[in-house]
Amino acid sequence: MKKSINDLGDVKGKRALVRVDVNVPLDENHNVTDDTRIQAIVPTVKALQEKGAKIILMAHLGRPKGEWKPEFSLEPVAKYMSKVLGEDVLFVKSPVGEGADKELANLKDGQVALLENIRYYKAEEAKDDDMTFAEELAKLGDFYVNDAFGAAHRKHTSTAKVAHLLKPAVAGLLMEKEIRCLSQALDNPTRPFTAVVGGAKVSSKIGVLENLIDKVDNLIIGGGMAYTFVKANGGKIGNSICEDDQIDVARAIEKKAADKGVKIVMATDVLAADDFSGNGTNKVVPINEIPDGFEGVDAGPDSQKAFAEVIKNSKTILMNGPVGAFENPKFAEGTKAVLQAIVDATKNGAVSVIGGGDSVSAAKKYFKAEDFTHVSTGGGASLEFIEGKVLPGVAALDEK
């Protein structure tokens, strides 16, 4: 286990350099349109304030690729954060050098500052072992906290390198919760353990499927990737999305599951459309008899019932990816049904973890975060965690 801010000694008056993930969407007037990630770091900020630390937040916004582009400035985020925290957040225009020293010199105990977009510096994302930029950043703090799970899979200066220089280096409360919930689901699940894996492509989920087969009792495979499996078994998939170069991989995954005694649950019927906009003909057909000119876009009613039945009888559920093109309301019923079954199972005492960008979007669209045990804040990071990969931002933190 990694140390967290709960393991810190007396840090009153000390400077906490905290990497956070406040990569939030802004509209054309630079207003925050979804503050989920800002709200998620509040417990860590409040806990450090209670300890009397001076709090210096560093973060990124978008992908400016080492250039100072005004549309990627974090200044509007600092203003919004001031509202959320109910106090002024000091915005520091130049994160390193004399400017930063001057602006941060008078920071009071419990006060919060946010540095300008750390990705304005090319050295933030540099793949080399040069530590010059890390040394500059490390001078700003007396200890390091990483609360940016959403960026933990990046081996960047602010997420990994600084942690090797500035000690102690500990997890924030959000990071701690992410690691704990995902680890518990994957490594110590109450059984039966069911994983729902969806999304468009088998190729992007090979690692996830391989790792989960070693851990789960049931594997529900949905979304566009299901059609590669159907084709591998000789089914007719019409114009459905399919990766012909992954057919052998699909067969290998099915064989591995059979060898391990893992039950793979696939859709038996699907909603097929002859127009992806949903404005053409939409009809329910068997998944292995999709007519030419039609593509599968959602799990059908029988499949929804079968998925829900498996989920209802599970004690741990992990969802990574939707089971249909839910962005179109006409193709959202399957994903909604799966999420409803997970919510119901959670009410009955199951542990539920929603991990990965699209499944999190769907979960938030139709339900509240509180309806699940844990909704992950990191898309790419949770995907790599579920694959069993080491996340550089987590690995760099101190062990308990």
GROMACS .gro file of C-alpha atoms in nm:
model
  400
    1MET     CA    1   0.000   0.000   0.000
    2LYS     CA    2   0.109   0.354  -0.072
    3LYS     CA    3   0.130   0.622   0.196
    4SER     CA    4  -0.145   0.883   0.187
    5ILE     CA    5  -0.187   1.225   0.343
    6ASN     CA    6  -0.331   1.042   0.646
    7ASP     CA    7   0.020   0.908   0.712
    8LEU     CA    8   0.184   1.251   0.724
    9GLY     CA    9   0.323   1.384   1.050
   10ASP     CA   10   0.305   1.752   1.148
   11VAL     CA   11   0.299   1.960   0.830
   12LYS     CA   12   0.177   2.292   0.977
   13GLY     CA   13   0.337   2.577   0.782
   14LYS     CA   14   0.490   2.335   0.530
   15ARG     CA   15   0.432   2.373   0.155
   16ALA     CA   16   0.236   2.086  -0.004
   17LEU     CA   17   0.303   2.053  -0.378
   18VAL     CA   18  -0.009   1.873  -0.497
   19ARG     CA   19  -0.063   1.730  -0.848
   20VAL     CA   20  -0.436   1.734  -0.921
   21ASP     CA   21  -0.648   1.649  -1.224
   22VAL     CA   22  -0.872   1.946  -1.301
   23ASN     CA   23  -0.871   1.887  -1.677
   24VAL     CA   24  -1.233   2.003  -1.704
   25PRO     CA   25  -1.438   2.101  -2.009
   26LEU     CA   26  -1.480   2.476  -2.074
   27ASP     CA   27  -1.729   2.647  -2.307
   28GLU     CA   28  -1.637   2.919  -2.559
   29ASN     CA   29  -1.659   3.182  -2.281
   30HIS     CA   30  -1.415   2.983  -2.066
   31ASN     CA   31  -1.683   2.873  -1.818
   32VAL     CA   32  -1.648   2.531  -1.653
   33THR     CA   33  -1.928   2.306  -1.786
   34ASP     CA   34  -1.863   1.996  -1.570
   35ASP     CA   35  -1.694   2.034  -1.231
   36THR     CA   36  -1.679   1.665  -1.133
   37ARG     CA   37  -1.299   1.662  -1.126
   38ILE     CA   38  -1.281   1.984  -0.924
   39GLN     CA   39  -1.527   1.852  -0.665
   40ALA     CA   40  -1.328   1.527  -0.646
   41ILE     CA   41  -1.013   1.699  -0.511
   42VAL     CA   42  -1.192   1.907  -0.245
   43PRO     CA   43  -1.152   1.645   0.034
   44THR     CA   44  -0.773   1.641  -0.015
   45VAL     CA   45  -0.751   2.022  -0.018
   46LYS     CA   46  -0.967   2.047   0.296
   47ALA     CA   47  -0.764   1.779   0.476
   48LEU     CA   48  -0.437   1.962   0.401
   49GLN     CA   49  -0.594   2.290   0.516
   50GLU     CA   50  -0.692   2.126   0.845
   51LYS     CA   51  -0.331   2.019   0.886
   52GLY     CA   52  -0.224   2.382   0.839
   53ALA     CA   53  -0.023   2.322   0.522
   54LYS     CA   54   0.025   2.577   0.244
   55ILE     CA   55  -0.126   2.421  -0.068
   56ILE     CA   56   0.027   2.463  -0.413
   57LEU     CA   57  -0.174   2.283  -0.681
   58MET     CA   58  -0.026   2.191  -1.020
   59ALA     CA   59  -0.235   2.058  -1.308
   60HIS     CA   60  -0.280   2.052  -1.683
   61LEU     CA   61  -0.563   2.151  -1.915
   62GLY     CA   62  -0.596   2.001  -2.262
   63ARG     CA   63  -0.295   1.940  -2.484
   64PRO     CA   64  -0.106   2.265  -2.549
   65LYS     CA   65   0.206   2.059  -2.634
   66GLY     CA   66   0.460   2.290  -2.474
   67GLU     CA   67   0.316   2.613  -2.614
   68TRP     CA   68   0.156   2.900  -2.422
   69LYS     CA   69  -0.189   2.905  -2.576
   70PRO     CA   70  -0.445   3.127  -2.396
   71GLU     CA   71  -0.736   2.885  -2.455
   72PHE     CA   72  -0.558   2.630  -2.231
   73SER     CA   73  -0.500   2.866  -1.938
   74LEU     CA   74  -0.606   2.740  -1.595
   75GLU     CA   75  -0.704   3.090  -1.480
   76PRO     CA   76  -1.081   3.026  -1.528
   77VAL     CA   77  -1.040   2.703  -1.331
   78ALA     CA   78  -0.875   2.894  -1.044
   79LYS     CA   79  -1.171   3.137  -1.041
   80TYR     CA   80  -1.421   2.850  -1.039
   81MET     CA   81  -1.224   2.671  -0.767
   82SER     CA   82  -1.243   2.987  -0.553
   83LYS     CA   83  -1.623   2.957  -0.566
   84VAL     CA   84  -1.618   2.587  -0.480
   85LEU     CA   85  -1.381   2.635  -0.185
   86GLY     CA   86  -1.544   2.959  -0.070
   87GLU     CA   87  -1.213   3.146  -0.063
   88ASP     CA   88  -0.974   3.306  -0.309
   89VAL     CA   89  -0.742   3.065  -0.488
   90LEU     CA   90  -0.420   3.243  -0.581
   91PHE     CA   91  -0.346   3.194  -0.951
   92VAL     CA   92   0.028   3.175  -1.029
   93LYS     CA   93   0.095   3.275  -1.390
   94SER     CA   94   0.452   3.141  -1.410
   95PRO     CA   95   0.490   2.804  -1.233
   96VAL     CA   96   0.871   2.806  -1.211
   97GLY     CA   97   1.148   3.060  -1.161
   98GLU     CA   98   1.155   3.394  -0.982
   99GLY     CA   99   0.794   3.477  -1.072
  100ALA     CA  100   0.664   3.174  -0.885
  101ASP     CA  101   0.894   3.238  -0.586
  102LYS     CA  102   0.764   3.596  -0.558
  103GLU     CA  103   0.397   3.505  -0.593
  104LEU     CA  104   0.418   3.216  -0.348
  105ALA     CA  105   0.640   3.391  -0.090
  106ASN     CA  106   0.345   3.526   0.110
  107LEU     CA  107   0.124   3.216   0.094
  108LYS     CA  108  -0.036   3.169   0.435
  109ASP     CA  109  -0.104   2.843   0.621
  110GLY     CA  110  -0.417   2.682   0.472
  111GLN     CA  111  -0.411   2.907   0.166
  112VAL     CA  112  -0.448   2.751  -0.181
  113ALA     CA  113  -0.259   2.844  -0.499
  114LEU     CA  114  -0.300   2.698  -0.849
  115LEU     CA  115  -0.007   2.708  -1.092
  116GLU     CA  116  -0.062   2.784  -1.461
  117ASN     CA  117  -0.097   2.486  -1.699
  118ILE     CA  118   0.206   2.264  -1.641
  119ARG     CA  119   0.188   2.137  -2.000
  120TYR     CA  120   0.289   2.484  -2.123
  121TYR     CA  121   0.640   2.351  -2.059
  122LYS     CA  122   0.776   2.097  -2.308
  123ALA     CA  123   0.979   1.936  -2.027
  124GLU     CA  124   0.656   1.825  -1.853
  125GLU     CA  125   0.589   1.554  -2.113
  126ALA     CA  126   0.952   1.485  -2.213
  127LYS     CA  127   1.034   1.114  -2.232
  128ASP     CA  128   1.400   1.161  -2.126
  129ASP     CA  129   1.556   1.123  -1.781
  130ASP     CA  130   1.650   1.491  -1.751
  131MET     CA  131   1.544   1.605  -1.403
  132THR     CA  132   1.609   1.982  -1.443
  133PHE     CA  133   1.240   2.075  -1.468
  134ALA     CA  134   1.153   1.834  -1.184
  135GLU     CA  135   1.416   2.006  -0.966
  136GLU     CA  136   1.261   2.347  -1.044
  137LEU     CA  137   0.915   2.226  -0.944
  138ALA     CA  138   1.042   2.043  -0.636
  139LYS     CA  139   1.179   2.375  -0.500
  140LEU     CA  140   0.818   2.496  -0.466
  141GLY     CA  141   0.721   2.244  -0.200
  142ASP     CA  142   0.835   2.074   0.121
  143PHE     CA  143   0.649   1.751   0.043
  144TYR     CA  144   0.460   1.603  -0.255
  145VAL     CA  145   0.102   1.479  -0.290
  146ASN     CA  146  -0.042   1.312  -0.602
  147ASP     CA  147  -0.420   1.330  -0.619
  148ALA     CA  148  -0.438   1.311  -1.000
  149PHE     CA  149  -0.545   0.953  -1.067
  150GLY     CA  150  -0.664   1.060  -1.414
  151ALA     CA  151  -0.302   1.137  -1.507
  152ALA     CA  152  -0.135   0.859  -1.306
  153HIS     CA  153  -0.065   0.650  -1.618
  154ARG     CA  154   0.154   0.931  -1.756
  155LYS     CA  155   0.525   0.925  -1.682
  156HIS     CA  156   0.541   1.305  -1.676
  157THR     CA  157   0.750   1.540  -1.463
  158SER     CA  158   0.463   1.651  -1.237
  159THR     CA  159   0.310   1.303  -1.200
  160ALA     CA  160   0.622   1.090  -1.150
  161LYS     CA  161   0.961   1.261  -1.163
  162VAL     CA  162   0.895   1.517  -0.886
  163ALA     CA  163   0.787   1.236  -0.653
  164HIS     CA  164   1.140   1.092  -0.668
  165LEU     CA  165   1.290   1.424  -0.553
  166LEU     CA  166   1.042   1.566  -0.304
  167LYS     CA  167   0.980   1.352   0.005
  168PRO     CA  168   0.758   1.241   0.157
  169ALA     CA  169   0.563   1.166  -0.163
  170VAL     CA  170   0.212   1.048  -0.075
  171ALA     CA  171  -0.130   0.987  -0.230
  172GLY     CA  172  -0.416   1.230  -0.187
  173LEU     CA  173  -0.755   1.104  -0.067
  174LEU     CA  174  -0.896   1.065  -0.421
  175MET     CA  175  -0.589   0.876  -0.541
  176GLU     CA  176  -0.605   0.657  -0.230
  177LYS     CA  177  -0.974   0.579  -0.291
  178GLU     CA  178  -0.915   0.501  -0.661
  179ILE     CA  179  -0.633   0.257  -0.583
  180ARG     CA  180  -0.825   0.098  -0.295
  181CYS     CA  181  -1.153   0.047  -0.485
  182LEU     CA  182  -0.997  -0.080  -0.807
  183SER     CA  183  -0.751  -0.305  -0.619
  184GLN     CA  184  -1.022  -0.448  -0.398
  185ALA     CA  185  -1.242  -0.530  -0.697
  186LEU     CA  186  -0.958  -0.688  -0.894
  187ASP     CA  187  -0.751  -0.860  -0.625
  188ASN     CA  188  -0.987  -0.936  -0.341
  189PRO     CA  189  -1.341  -0.954  -0.482
  190THR     CA  190  -1.639  -1.100  -0.304
  191ARG     CA  191  -1.765  -1.366  -0.545
  192PRO     CA  192  -1.930  -1.412  -0.785
  193PHE     CA  193  -1.725  -1.142  -0.964
  194THR     CA  194  -1.865  -1.017  -1.296
  195ALA     CA  195  -1.695  -0.780  -1.538
  196VAL     CA  196  -1.883  -0.598  -1.812
  197VAL     CA  197  -1.644  -0.508  -2.093
  198GLY     CA  198  -1.777  -0.300  -2.380
  199GLY     CA  199  -1.658  -0.042  -2.626
  200ALA     CA  200  -1.589  -0.046  -2.996
  201LYS     CA  201  -1.267  -0.240  -3.039
  202VAL     CA  202  -1.120  -0.568  -2.922
  203SER     CA  203  -0.772  -0.432  -2.995
  204SER     CA  204  -0.805  -0.159  -2.730
  205LYS     CA  205  -0.932  -0.405  -2.468
  206ILE     CA  206  -0.708  -0.712  -2.522
  207GLY     CA  207  -0.508  -0.636  -2.208
  208VAL     CA  208  -0.825  -0.581  -2.006
  209LEU     CA  209  -0.986  -0.907  -2.124
  210GLU     CA  210  -0.666  -1.109  -2.071
  211ASN     CA  211  -0.618  -0.977  -1.717
  212LEU     CA  212  -0.984  -1.011  -1.617
  213ILE     CA  213  -1.011  -1.374  -1.728
  214ASP     CA  214  -0.762  -1.457  -1.452
  215LYS     CA  215  -0.985  -1.290  -1.195
  216VAL     CA  216  -1.357  -1.303  -1.279
  217ASP     CA  217  -1.632  -1.565  -1.269
  218ASN     CA  218  -1.839  -1.406  -1.546
  219LEU     CA  219  -1.737  -1.187  -1.838
  220ILE     CA  220  -2.010  -0.994  -2.019
  221ILE     CA  221  -1.880  -0.882  -2.359
  222GLY     CA  222  -2.084  -0.608  -2.527
  223GLY     CA  223  -2.057  -0.310  -2.757
  224GLY     CA  224  -1.890  -0.304  -3.097
  225MET     CA  225  -1.619  -0.549  -2.994
  226ALA     CA  226  -1.878  -0.828  -2.963
  227TYR     CA  227  -1.913  -0.852  -3.343
  228THR     CA  228  -1.552  -0.963  -3.382
  229PHE     CA  229  -1.635  -1.256  -3.151
  230VAL     CA  230  -1.955  -1.331  -3.345
  231LYS     CA  231  -1.765  -1.336  -3.675
  232ALA     CA  232  -1.497  -1.559  -3.516
  233ASN     CA  233  -1.776  -1.809  -3.451
  234GLY     CA  234  -1.911  -1.795  -3.807
  235GLY     CA  235  -2.199  -1.554  -3.748
  236LYS     CA  236  -2.333  -1.300  -3.999
  237ILE     CA  237  -2.271  -0.947  -3.875
  238GLY     CA  238  -2.384  -0.735  -4.172
  239ASN     CA  239  -2.209  -0.399  -4.169
  240SER     CA  240  -2.127  -0.412  -3.797
  241ILE     CA  241  -1.790  -0.291  -3.675
  242CYS     CA  242  -1.539  -0.576  -3.686
  243GLU     CA  243  -1.163  -0.612  -3.660
  244ASP     CA  244  -1.072  -0.898  -3.891
  245ASP     CA  245  -0.713  -0.893  -3.764
  246GLN     CA  246  -0.840  -0.966  -3.410
  247ILE     CA  247  -1.046  -1.277  -3.493
  248ASP     CA  248  -0.772  -1.513  -3.371
  249VAL     CA  249  -0.737  -1.304  -3.056
  250ALA     CA  250  -1.111  -1.337  -2.992
  251ARG     CA  251  -1.086  -1.716  -3.031
  252ALA     CA  252  -0.786  -1.728  -2.796
  253ILE     CA  253  -0.975  -1.527  -2.533
  254GLU     CA  254  -1.274  -1.763  -2.558
  255LYS     CA  255  -1.044  -2.064  -2.521
  256LYS     CA  256  -0.864  -1.914  -2.221
  257ALA     CA  257  -1.200  -1.842  -2.056
  258ALA     CA  258  -1.317  -2.199  -2.117
  259ASP     CA  259  -0.991  -2.337  -1.973
  260LYS     CA  260  -1.028  -2.121  -1.661
  261GLY     CA  261  -1.398  -2.198  -1.613
  262VAL     CA  262  -1.497  -1.836  -1.674
  263LYS     CA  263  -1.845  -1.792  -1.821
  264ILE     CA  264  -1.852  -1.556  -2.120
  265VAL     CA  265  -2.192  -1.395  -2.164
  266MET     CA  266  -2.257  -1.247  -2.509
  267ALA     CA  267  -2.561  -1.077  -2.652
  268THR     CA  268  -2.798  -1.315  -2.833
  269ASP     CA  269  -3.007  -1.041  -2.996
  270VAL     CA  270  -2.920  -0.686  -3.099
  271LEU     CA  271  -3.081  -0.369  -3.220
  272ALA     CA  272  -2.961  -0.329  -3.579
  273ALA     CA  273  -2.981  -0.006  -3.778
  274ASP     CA  274  -2.937   0.073  -4.146
  275ASP     CA  275  -2.849   0.433  -4.058
  276PHE     CA  276  -2.615   0.514  -3.767
  277SER     CA  277  -2.804   0.838  -3.704
  278GLY     CA  278  -3.096   0.624  -3.590
  279ASN     CA  279  -3.332   0.791  -3.836
  280GLY     CA  280  -3.357   0.493  -4.072
  281THR     CA  281  -3.491   0.143  -3.999
  282ASN     CA  282  -3.406   0.000  -3.655
  283LYS     CA  283  -3.499  -0.360  -3.579
  284VAL     CA  284  -3.414  -0.635  -3.331
  285VAL     CA  285  -3.242  -0.938  -3.487
  286PRO     CA  286  -3.035  -1.236  -3.367
  287ILE     CA  287  -2.673  -1.122  -3.319
  288ASN     CA  288  -2.542  -1.383  -3.565
  289GLU     CA  289  -2.799  -1.301  -3.836
  290ILE     CA  290  -2.757  -0.929  -3.894
  291PRO     CA  291  -2.868  -0.853  -4.252
  292ASP     CA  292  -2.640  -0.683  -4.503
  293GLY     CA  293  -2.675  -0.305  -4.490
  294PHE     CA  294  -2.748  -0.316  -4.115
  295GLU     CA  295  -2.510  -0.281  -3.822
  296GLY     CA  296  -2.553  -0.380  -3.458
  297VAL     CA  297  -2.585  -0.070  -3.239
  298ASP     CA  298  -2.718  -0.194  -2.903
  299ALA     CA  299  -2.795  -0.503  -2.697
  300GLY     CA  300  -3.145  -0.636  -2.766
  301PRO     CA  301  -3.419  -0.703  -2.505
  302ASP     CA  302  -3.331  -1.072  -2.449
  303SER     CA  303  -2.964  -0.982  -2.406
  304GLN     CA  304  -3.051  -0.705  -2.162
  305LYS     CA  305  -3.244  -0.956  -1.949
  306ALA     CA  306  -2.959  -1.210  -1.960
  307PHE     CA  307  -2.698  -0.947  -1.866
  308ALA     CA  308  -2.917  -0.818  -1.580
  309GLU     CA  309  -2.968  -1.172  -1.446
  310VAL     CA  310  -2.592  -1.235  -1.425
  311ILE     CA  311  -2.531  -0.895  -1.264
  312LYS     CA  312  -2.813  -0.943  -1.012
  313ASN     CA  313  -2.646  -1.262  -0.886
  314SER     CA  314  -2.301  -1.104  -0.853
  315LYS     CA  315  -2.130  -0.968  -0.543
  316THR     CA  316  -1.861  -0.766  -0.722
  317ILE     CA  317  -1.919  -0.589  -1.055
  318LEU     CA  318  -1.669  -0.400  -1.264
  319MET     CA  319  -1.787  -0.215  -1.575
  320ASN     CA  320  -1.543  -0.095  -1.840
  321GLY     CA  321  -1.719   0.024  -2.155
  322PRO     CA  322  -2.083   0.057  -2.270
  323VAL     CA  323  -2.274  -0.222  -2.448
  324GLY     CA  324  -2.415  -0.001  -2.725
  325ALA     CA  325  -2.376   0.335  -2.899
  326PHE     CA  326  -2.549   0.505  -2.604
  327GLU     CA  327  -2.453   0.858  -2.719
  328ASN     CA  328  -2.760   0.828  -2.943
  329PRO     CA  329  -3.067   0.801  -2.713
  330LYS     CA  330  -3.223   0.552  -2.960
  331PHE     CA  331  -2.930   0.314  -2.900
  332ALA     CA  332  -2.898   0.360  -2.522
  333GLU     CA  333  -3.141   0.103  -2.380
  334GLY     CA  334  -2.884  -0.176  -2.342
  335THR     CA  335  -2.630   0.036  -2.155
  336LYS     CA  336  -2.909   0.181  -1.938
  337ALA     CA  337  -3.036  -0.169  -1.854
  338VAL     CA  338  -2.687  -0.287  -1.756
  339LEU     CA  339  -2.633   0.020  -1.535
  340GLN     CA  340  -2.978  -0.022  -1.377
  341ALA     CA  341  -2.893  -0.384  -1.293
  342ILE     CA  342  -2.563  -0.268  -1.137
  343VAL     CA  343  -2.745  -0.002  -0.932
  344ASP     CA  344  -2.995  -0.264  -0.809
  345ALA     CA  345  -2.716  -0.508  -0.721
  346THR     CA  346  -2.533  -0.231  -0.532
  347LYS     CA  347  -2.846  -0.161  -0.328
  348ASN     CA  348  -2.845  -0.531  -0.238
  349GLY     CA  349  -2.490  -0.511  -0.105
  350ALA     CA  350  -2.274  -0.578  -0.412
  351VAL     CA  351  -1.955  -0.379  -0.469
  352SER     CA  352  -1.970  -0.192  -0.801
  353VAL     CA  353  -1.687  -0.009  -0.975
  354ILE     CA  354  -1.736   0.189  -1.296
  355GLY     CA  355  -1.402   0.246  -1.467
  356GLY     CA  356  -1.316   0.408  -1.799
  357GLY     CA  357  -1.429   0.715  -1.990
  358ASP     CA  358  -1.742   0.607  -2.179
  359SER     CA  359  -1.894   0.390  -1.907
  360VAL     CA  360  -1.841   0.674  -1.657
  361SER     CA  361  -2.013   0.919  -1.897
  362ALA     CA  362  -2.307   0.681  -1.928
  363ALA     CA  363  -2.324   0.620  -1.553
  364LYS     CA  364  -2.331   0.995  -1.486
  365LYS     CA  365  -2.584   1.056  -1.763
  366TYR     CA  366  -2.847   0.818  -1.623
  367PHE     CA  367  -2.761   0.783  -1.254
  368LYS     CA  368  -2.579   0.953  -0.966
  369ALA     CA  369  -2.224   0.864  -0.861
  370GLU     CA  370  -2.363   0.762  -0.518
  371ASP     CA  371  -2.564   0.484  -0.685
  372PHE     CA  372  -2.238   0.290  -0.732
  373THR     CA  373  -1.965   0.196  -0.487
  374HIS     CA  374  -1.707   0.383  -0.693
  375VAL     CA  375  -1.702   0.576  -1.020
  376SER     CA  376  -1.345   0.621  -1.138
  377THR     CA  377  -1.221   0.968  -1.237
  378GLY     CA  378  -0.952   0.831  -1.469
  379GLY     CA  379  -1.032   0.699  -1.817
  380GLY     CA  380  -0.692   0.588  -1.949
  381ALA     CA  381  -0.556   0.536  -1.598
  382SER     CA  382  -0.836   0.301  -1.489
  383LEU     CA  383  -0.807   0.113  -1.819
  384GLU     CA  384  -0.435   0.051  -1.763
  385PHE     CA  385  -0.494  -0.034  -1.396
  386ILE     CA  386  -0.753  -0.296  -1.497
  387GLU     CA  387  -0.502  -0.431  -1.751
  388GLY     CA  388  -0.264  -0.490  -1.461
  389LYS     CA  389  -0.010  -0.231  -1.576
  390VAL     CA  390   0.206  -0.035  -1.334
  391LEU     CA  391   0.101   0.332  -1.327
  392PRO     CA  392   0.410   0.559  -1.305
  393GLY     CA  393   0.228   0.818  -1.093
  394VAL     CA  394   0.136   0.552  -0.836
  395ALA     CA  395   0.467   0.364  -0.846
  396ALA     CA  396   0.661   0.682  -0.760
  397LEU     CA  397   0.481   0.729  -0.426
  398ASP     CA  398   0.622   0.614  -0.089
  399GLU     CA  399   0.526   0.269   0.042
  400LYS     CA  400   0.363   0.241   0.383
   0.00000   0.00000   0.00000
